[in-house]
Amino acid sequence: MTQKRTAPIMNLQLMSYANCPVCKNESIKPVLTAKDHTVSGETFTIAECGMCGLRYTLNAPSEEKIGPYYQSSAYISHSNTKKGVINLLYHIARFFTMMSKEKLVKKASKRQVGMLLDIGSGTGTFAHTMEKAGWNVVGLEPDPEARKQAIKKYNCDIYPSDELFRLPEQTYSVITMWHVLEHVHQLDEYVERMKDLLAPTGKLIIAVPNYTSKDAAIYKEFWASYDVPRHLYHFSPNSMRMLMKRHGMRVIGTRRMWLDSFYISLLSEKYKKGFFLKGIWNGLVSNFKALLHKEQCSSLVYVIERED
């Protein structure tokens, strides 16, 4: 399969797949081409598995080479920029989502306090929120600048991501990944490791974009949550369930992330050079659809436990 490129950032080592990263089926086909609107302006082909429904980015940069694609002040999860209306709205929404995340952690784990591992902590806002709530938190983050900001702002314990494979097993009441799994090159290794790190009754909480949502259908290749090439995988509810089942875990519940549809629709509208109010309207349309069909929300949170 070929893909169009313009002004590549560097001589890249690219990822290639002989079969689906989730179910290992060979029934895959290209479905659309999306542009990197954040950093490089390059285009990447997205393929879909005919068995589990996973979509994934073809020829994405390898783990060793993807770093430059995160080097932008516009990449909001790795910075605290409030420039522009959309970024400002993101920060306002984040204040409220922190409260809902704390509530979800307590409800899913049936605990008021405990040991929490947050993978992909960014600049530490969620880790800090849970520490204030009395939880013992360990955060992992690959980006050194984001870790520096987290330590400076919150004095959080945020460590490099490779510490994941040195942490004690069967320790954590809750492991969280807020919009992180779609970035992970070592997909199977990470999922298996998280299973090992969970305490016997522990819960894994994973939030990812959902390409089966109404806003994804509206915006197609302009849908901001494709975010190529940083998003390596584009999950459907079925593909997430199949991934967890293959690793001896099961999805026991899903939650909708209502505010994501507005943020993603606004950003998608910006990429299309469209209208701010149209982004608000499409966010509303997407959420109305999710009211009727729960697992068609723009982003979904999966609550997962071990099968044994």
Coordinates of C-alpha atoms in Angstrom, one line a residue:
M1 CA 0.0 0.0 0.0
T2 CA 1.3 3.5 -0.8
Q3 CA 0.9 6.7 1.2
K4 CA 1.4 10.3 0.4
R5 CA 3.9 12.3 2.3
T6 CA 5.1 15.9 2.3
A7 CA 8.3 17.2 3.9
P8 CA 9.0 14.3 6.2
I9 CA 10.4 15.3 9.6
M10 CA 13.3 12.9 9.4
N11 CA 14.5 9.7 7.8
L12 CA 12.1 7.5 9.7
Q13 CA 12.1 3.9 10.8
L14 CA 8.5 2.9 10.2
M15 CA 6.2 0.4 11.8
S16 CA 4.7 -2.3 9.6
Y17 CA 2.1 -5.0 10.3
A18 CA 1.6 -8.4 8.6
N19 CA -1.7 -8.7 10.5
C20 CA -4.0 -6.9 12.9
P21 CA -2.3 -5.7 16.1
V22 CA -5.3 -6.8 18.2
C23 CA -6.7 -10.1 16.8
K24 CA -3.8 -11.0 14.5
N25 CA -6.2 -11.5 11.6
E26 CA -4.8 -10.9 8.1
S27 CA -8.1 -9.5 6.7
I28 CA -7.1 -5.8 6.6
K29 CA -7.8 -3.0 4.2
P30 CA -7.1 0.8 3.9
V31 CA -10.2 2.9 4.7
L32 CA -9.0 6.5 4.7
T33 CA -6.1 8.9 4.6
A34 CA -5.7 11.5 7.4
K35 CA -3.4 14.4 7.8
D36 CA -1.1 15.3 10.7
H37 CA -2.6 18.8 11.4
T38 CA -0.5 19.3 14.6
V39 CA 3.1 19.0 13.6
S40 CA 4.3 17.8 10.2
G41 CA 1.5 18.2 7.7
E42 CA 2.2 14.7 6.4
T43 CA -0.6 12.3 5.5
F44 CA -1.0 8.7 6.7
T45 CA -3.2 5.8 5.6
I46 CA -5.5 4.2 8.2
A47 CA -6.4 0.5 7.8
E48 CA -9.2 -1.5 9.3
C49 CA -9.3 -5.1 10.4
G50 CA -12.3 -7.0 8.9
M51 CA -12.4 -9.3 11.9
C52 CA -12.3 -7.2 15.1
G53 CA -12.9 -3.7 13.6
L54 CA -9.6 -2.2 14.9
R55 CA -8.3 0.7 12.8
Y56 CA -4.6 1.5 12.9
T57 CA -2.2 3.9 11.3
L58 CA 0.0 2.3 8.6
N59 CA 3.7 3.2 8.4
A60 CA 3.7 5.2 11.6
P61 CA 7.1 6.1 13.0
S62 CA 8.7 3.6 15.3
E63 CA 9.0 4.2 19.1
E64 CA 12.5 5.4 18.7
K65 CA 11.6 7.9 15.9
I66 CA 8.2 9.3 16.8
G67 CA 9.5 11.8 19.4
P68 CA 9.6 14.8 16.9
Y69 CA 5.8 14.4 16.2
Y70 CA 5.1 15.3 19.8
Q71 CA 7.2 18.5 19.7
S72 CA 4.6 21.2 19.4
S73 CA 3.1 23.7 21.9
A74 CA -0.2 22.8 20.2
Y75 CA 0.0 19.2 21.6
I76 CA -2.0 20.1 24.6
S77 CA -1.6 16.9 26.7
H78 CA 2.1 17.6 26.9
S79 CA 1.9 21.3 27.5
N80 CA -0.2 23.7 29.5
T81 CA -0.9 26.1 26.7
K82 CA -4.1 28.1 26.9
K83 CA -3.6 30.0 23.6
G84 CA -6.7 30.0 21.4
V85 CA -10.3 29.5 22.3
I86 CA -10.2 25.7 21.8
N87 CA -7.3 25.2 24.2
L88 CA -8.9 27.5 26.7
L89 CA -12.1 25.5 26.6
Y90 CA -10.0 22.3 27.0
H91 CA -8.6 23.5 30.3
I92 CA -12.0 24.6 31.6
A93 CA -13.4 21.2 30.7
R94 CA -10.4 19.5 32.3
F95 CA -11.3 21.0 35.7
F96 CA -14.7 19.2 35.6
T97 CA -13.4 16.0 34.1
M98 CA -10.9 15.6 37.0
M99 CA -13.8 15.4 39.4
S100 CA -15.6 12.8 37.3
K101 CA -12.4 10.7 36.9
E102 CA -11.9 10.7 40.7
K103 CA -15.5 9.6 41.2
L104 CA -15.2 6.9 38.6
V105 CA -12.0 5.5 40.2
K106 CA -13.6 5.2 43.6
K107 CA -16.8 3.7 42.2
A108 CA -15.1 1.2 40.0
S109 CA -12.6 0.1 42.7
K110 CA -15.2 0.3 45.5
R111 CA -12.4 2.1 47.5
Q112 CA -12.0 5.6 48.9
V113 CA -8.2 5.3 48.9
G114 CA -5.7 2.8 47.6
M115 CA -2.7 2.3 45.3
L116 CA -3.0 3.9 41.9
L117 CA -0.8 3.7 38.8
D118 CA -1.4 6.4 36.2
I119 CA 0.2 5.5 32.9
G120 CA 0.8 8.5 30.6
S121 CA 0.5 11.2 33.3
G122 CA 1.3 14.1 31.0
T123 CA 1.8 17.2 33.1
G124 CA 0.4 15.5 36.3
T125 CA -3.0 17.0 36.7
F126 CA -4.9 13.7 37.3
A127 CA -2.1 12.2 39.5
H128 CA -2.2 15.4 41.6
T129 CA -6.0 15.2 41.9
M130 CA -5.9 11.6 43.2
E131 CA -3.1 12.4 45.6
K132 CA -5.2 15.2 47.1
A133 CA -8.0 12.6 47.5
G134 CA -5.7 10.5 49.6
W135 CA -4.5 7.9 47.1
N136 CA -0.9 6.7 46.9
V137 CA -0.1 7.5 43.2
V138 CA 2.7 6.5 40.9
G139 CA 2.7 8.2 37.5
L140 CA 4.6 7.2 34.4
E141 CA 5.2 9.6 31.5
P142 CA 7.7 9.2 28.5
D143 CA 8.1 12.9 27.8
P144 CA 10.9 14.5 30.0
E145 CA 9.5 18.0 29.6
A146 CA 6.0 16.9 30.7
R147 CA 7.6 15.1 33.7
K148 CA 9.5 18.2 34.6
Q149 CA 6.3 20.3 34.5
A150 CA 4.5 17.8 36.7
I151 CA 7.2 17.8 39.3
K152 CA 7.5 21.5 39.3
K153 CA 3.8 22.3 39.5
Y154 CA 2.5 19.5 41.6
N155 CA 5.6 17.8 43.2
C156 CA 4.2 14.5 41.9
D157 CA 6.1 11.2 41.6
I158 CA 6.2 11.0 37.8
Y159 CA 8.8 8.5 36.4
P160 CA 9.9 7.5 32.8
S161 CA 7.6 5.0 31.1
D162 CA 10.1 2.2 31.1
E163 CA 9.7 1.9 34.9
L164 CA 6.5 0.0 34.1
F165 CA 8.5 -3.2 33.8
R166 CA 10.2 -2.7 37.1
L167 CA 7.2 -2.1 39.3
P168 CA 6.0 -4.7 41.8
E169 CA 3.4 -7.1 40.6
Q170 CA -0.2 -7.5 42.0
T171 CA 0.2 -4.1 43.8
Y172 CA -2.3 -1.6 42.3
S173 CA -5.9 -1.2 43.2
V174 CA -6.5 0.8 40.1
I175 CA -4.4 1.4 36.9
T176 CA -5.5 4.3 34.7
M177 CA -4.7 5.2 31.1
W178 CA -6.5 8.3 30.0
H179 CA -6.2 8.6 26.2
V180 CA -2.8 6.8 26.3
L181 CA -3.3 3.2 24.9
E182 CA -3.7 4.5 21.4
H183 CA -0.1 5.8 21.6
V184 CA 1.6 2.7 22.9
H185 CA 3.9 0.9 20.4
Q186 CA 4.3 -2.2 22.6
L187 CA 0.6 -2.9 22.7
D188 CA 0.6 -6.6 23.8
E189 CA 3.5 -6.1 26.2
Y190 CA 1.7 -3.2 28.0
V191 CA -1.6 -4.9 28.3
E192 CA 0.0 -8.1 29.7
R193 CA 2.1 -6.0 32.1
M194 CA -0.9 -4.1 33.4
K195 CA -2.7 -7.4 34.1
D196 CA 0.3 -8.5 36.1
L197 CA 0.5 -5.3 38.1
L198 CA -3.2 -5.3 39.2
A199 CA -4.0 -6.4 42.7
P200 CA -6.3 -9.5 42.7
T201 CA -9.4 -7.4 42.8
G202 CA -7.9 -4.4 41.0
K203 CA -9.5 -2.5 38.1
L204 CA -8.0 -1.3 34.9
I205 CA -9.5 1.9 33.5
I206 CA -8.8 2.8 29.9
A207 CA -10.1 5.8 28.0
V208 CA -9.7 6.0 24.2
P209 CA -11.3 7.7 21.3
N210 CA -14.1 5.8 19.6
Y211 CA -14.2 5.9 15.8
T212 CA -17.7 4.4 15.7
S213 CA -19.0 7.7 17.1
K214 CA -21.3 10.1 15.3
D215 CA -18.7 12.9 15.2
A216 CA -16.2 10.5 13.6
A217 CA -18.7 9.7 10.9
I218 CA -19.4 13.4 10.3
Y219 CA -15.8 14.5 10.0
K220 CA -14.3 11.4 8.4
E221 CA -10.6 12.1 7.6
F222 CA -10.8 15.4 9.4
W223 CA -11.8 13.8 12.7
A224 CA -9.3 15.2 15.2
S225 CA -9.1 12.0 17.2
Y226 CA -7.4 10.1 14.4
D227 CA -4.4 12.4 15.3
V228 CA -2.0 10.6 13.0
P229 CA 0.7 9.5 13.5
R230 CA 0.7 9.9 17.3
H231 CA -2.4 7.7 17.5
L232 CA -1.2 4.3 16.3
Y233 CA -4.6 2.5 17.0
H234 CA -8.2 3.6 16.6
F235 CA -10.4 1.4 18.8
S236 CA -14.0 0.3 18.4
P237 CA -15.7 -1.2 21.5
N238 CA -15.5 -4.7 19.8
S239 CA -11.7 -4.4 19.2
M240 CA -11.1 -3.3 22.8
R241 CA -13.1 -6.3 24.2
M242 CA -11.2 -8.7 21.9
L243 CA -7.8 -7.2 23.0
M244 CA -8.6 -7.6 26.7
K245 CA -10.0 -11.1 26.2
R246 CA -6.9 -12.3 24.4
H247 CA -4.9 -11.2 27.5
G248 CA -7.2 -12.9 30.0
M249 CA -9.2 -9.8 31.0
R250 CA -12.8 -8.6 30.4
V251 CA -14.6 -5.3 30.0
I252 CA -17.1 -5.1 32.8
G253 CA -18.5 -1.6 32.0
T254 CA -18.2 1.5 29.8
R255 CA -18.7 5.1 30.5
R256 CA -19.2 8.0 28.1
M257 CA -17.0 11.1 28.0
W258 CA -19.5 13.7 27.1
L259 CA -17.2 16.7 26.8
D260 CA -14.9 15.0 24.4
S261 CA -17.4 15.2 21.5
F262 CA -17.4 19.0 21.8
Y263 CA -13.6 19.4 22.0
I264 CA -13.0 17.0 19.1
S265 CA -15.8 18.5 17.0
L266 CA -14.4 22.0 17.5
L267 CA -10.9 20.9 16.6
S268 CA -12.1 18.9 13.6
E269 CA -14.0 21.9 12.4
K270 CA -10.8 24.0 12.7
Y271 CA -9.0 21.4 10.6
K272 CA -11.7 21.7 7.9
K273 CA -11.5 25.5 8.2
G274 CA -15.2 25.5 9.1
F275 CA -17.3 27.3 11.7
F276 CA -17.0 27.3 15.5
L277 CA -20.8 27.1 16.0
K278 CA -21.0 24.1 13.6
G279 CA -18.5 22.3 15.8
I280 CA -20.7 22.9 18.9
W281 CA -23.7 21.7 17.0
N282 CA -22.0 18.5 15.8
G283 CA -20.8 17.8 19.3
L284 CA -24.5 18.1 20.4
V285 CA -25.6 15.8 17.6
S286 CA -22.9 13.2 18.5
N287 CA -23.9 13.2 22.2
F288 CA -27.6 12.9 21.3
K289 CA -26.7 9.8 19.3
A290 CA -24.7 8.5 22.3
L291 CA -27.7 9.0 24.5
L292 CA -29.5 6.4 22.4
H293 CA -26.5 4.2 21.7
K294 CA -24.1 4.3 24.7
E295 CA -21.1 2.9 23.0
Q296 CA -21.2 5.4 20.2
C297 CA -19.8 8.3 22.3
S298 CA -16.9 10.2 20.9
S299 CA -14.6 8.8 23.7
L300 CA -15.3 5.8 25.9
V301 CA -13.9 4.7 29.3
Y302 CA -13.6 1.0 29.7
V303 CA -13.6 -0.6 33.2
I304 CA -11.7 -3.9 33.0
E305 CA -10.8 -6.7 35.4
R306 CA -8.8 -9.9 35.3
E307 CA -10.8 -13.0 34.4
D308 CA -9.0 -15.3 36.9

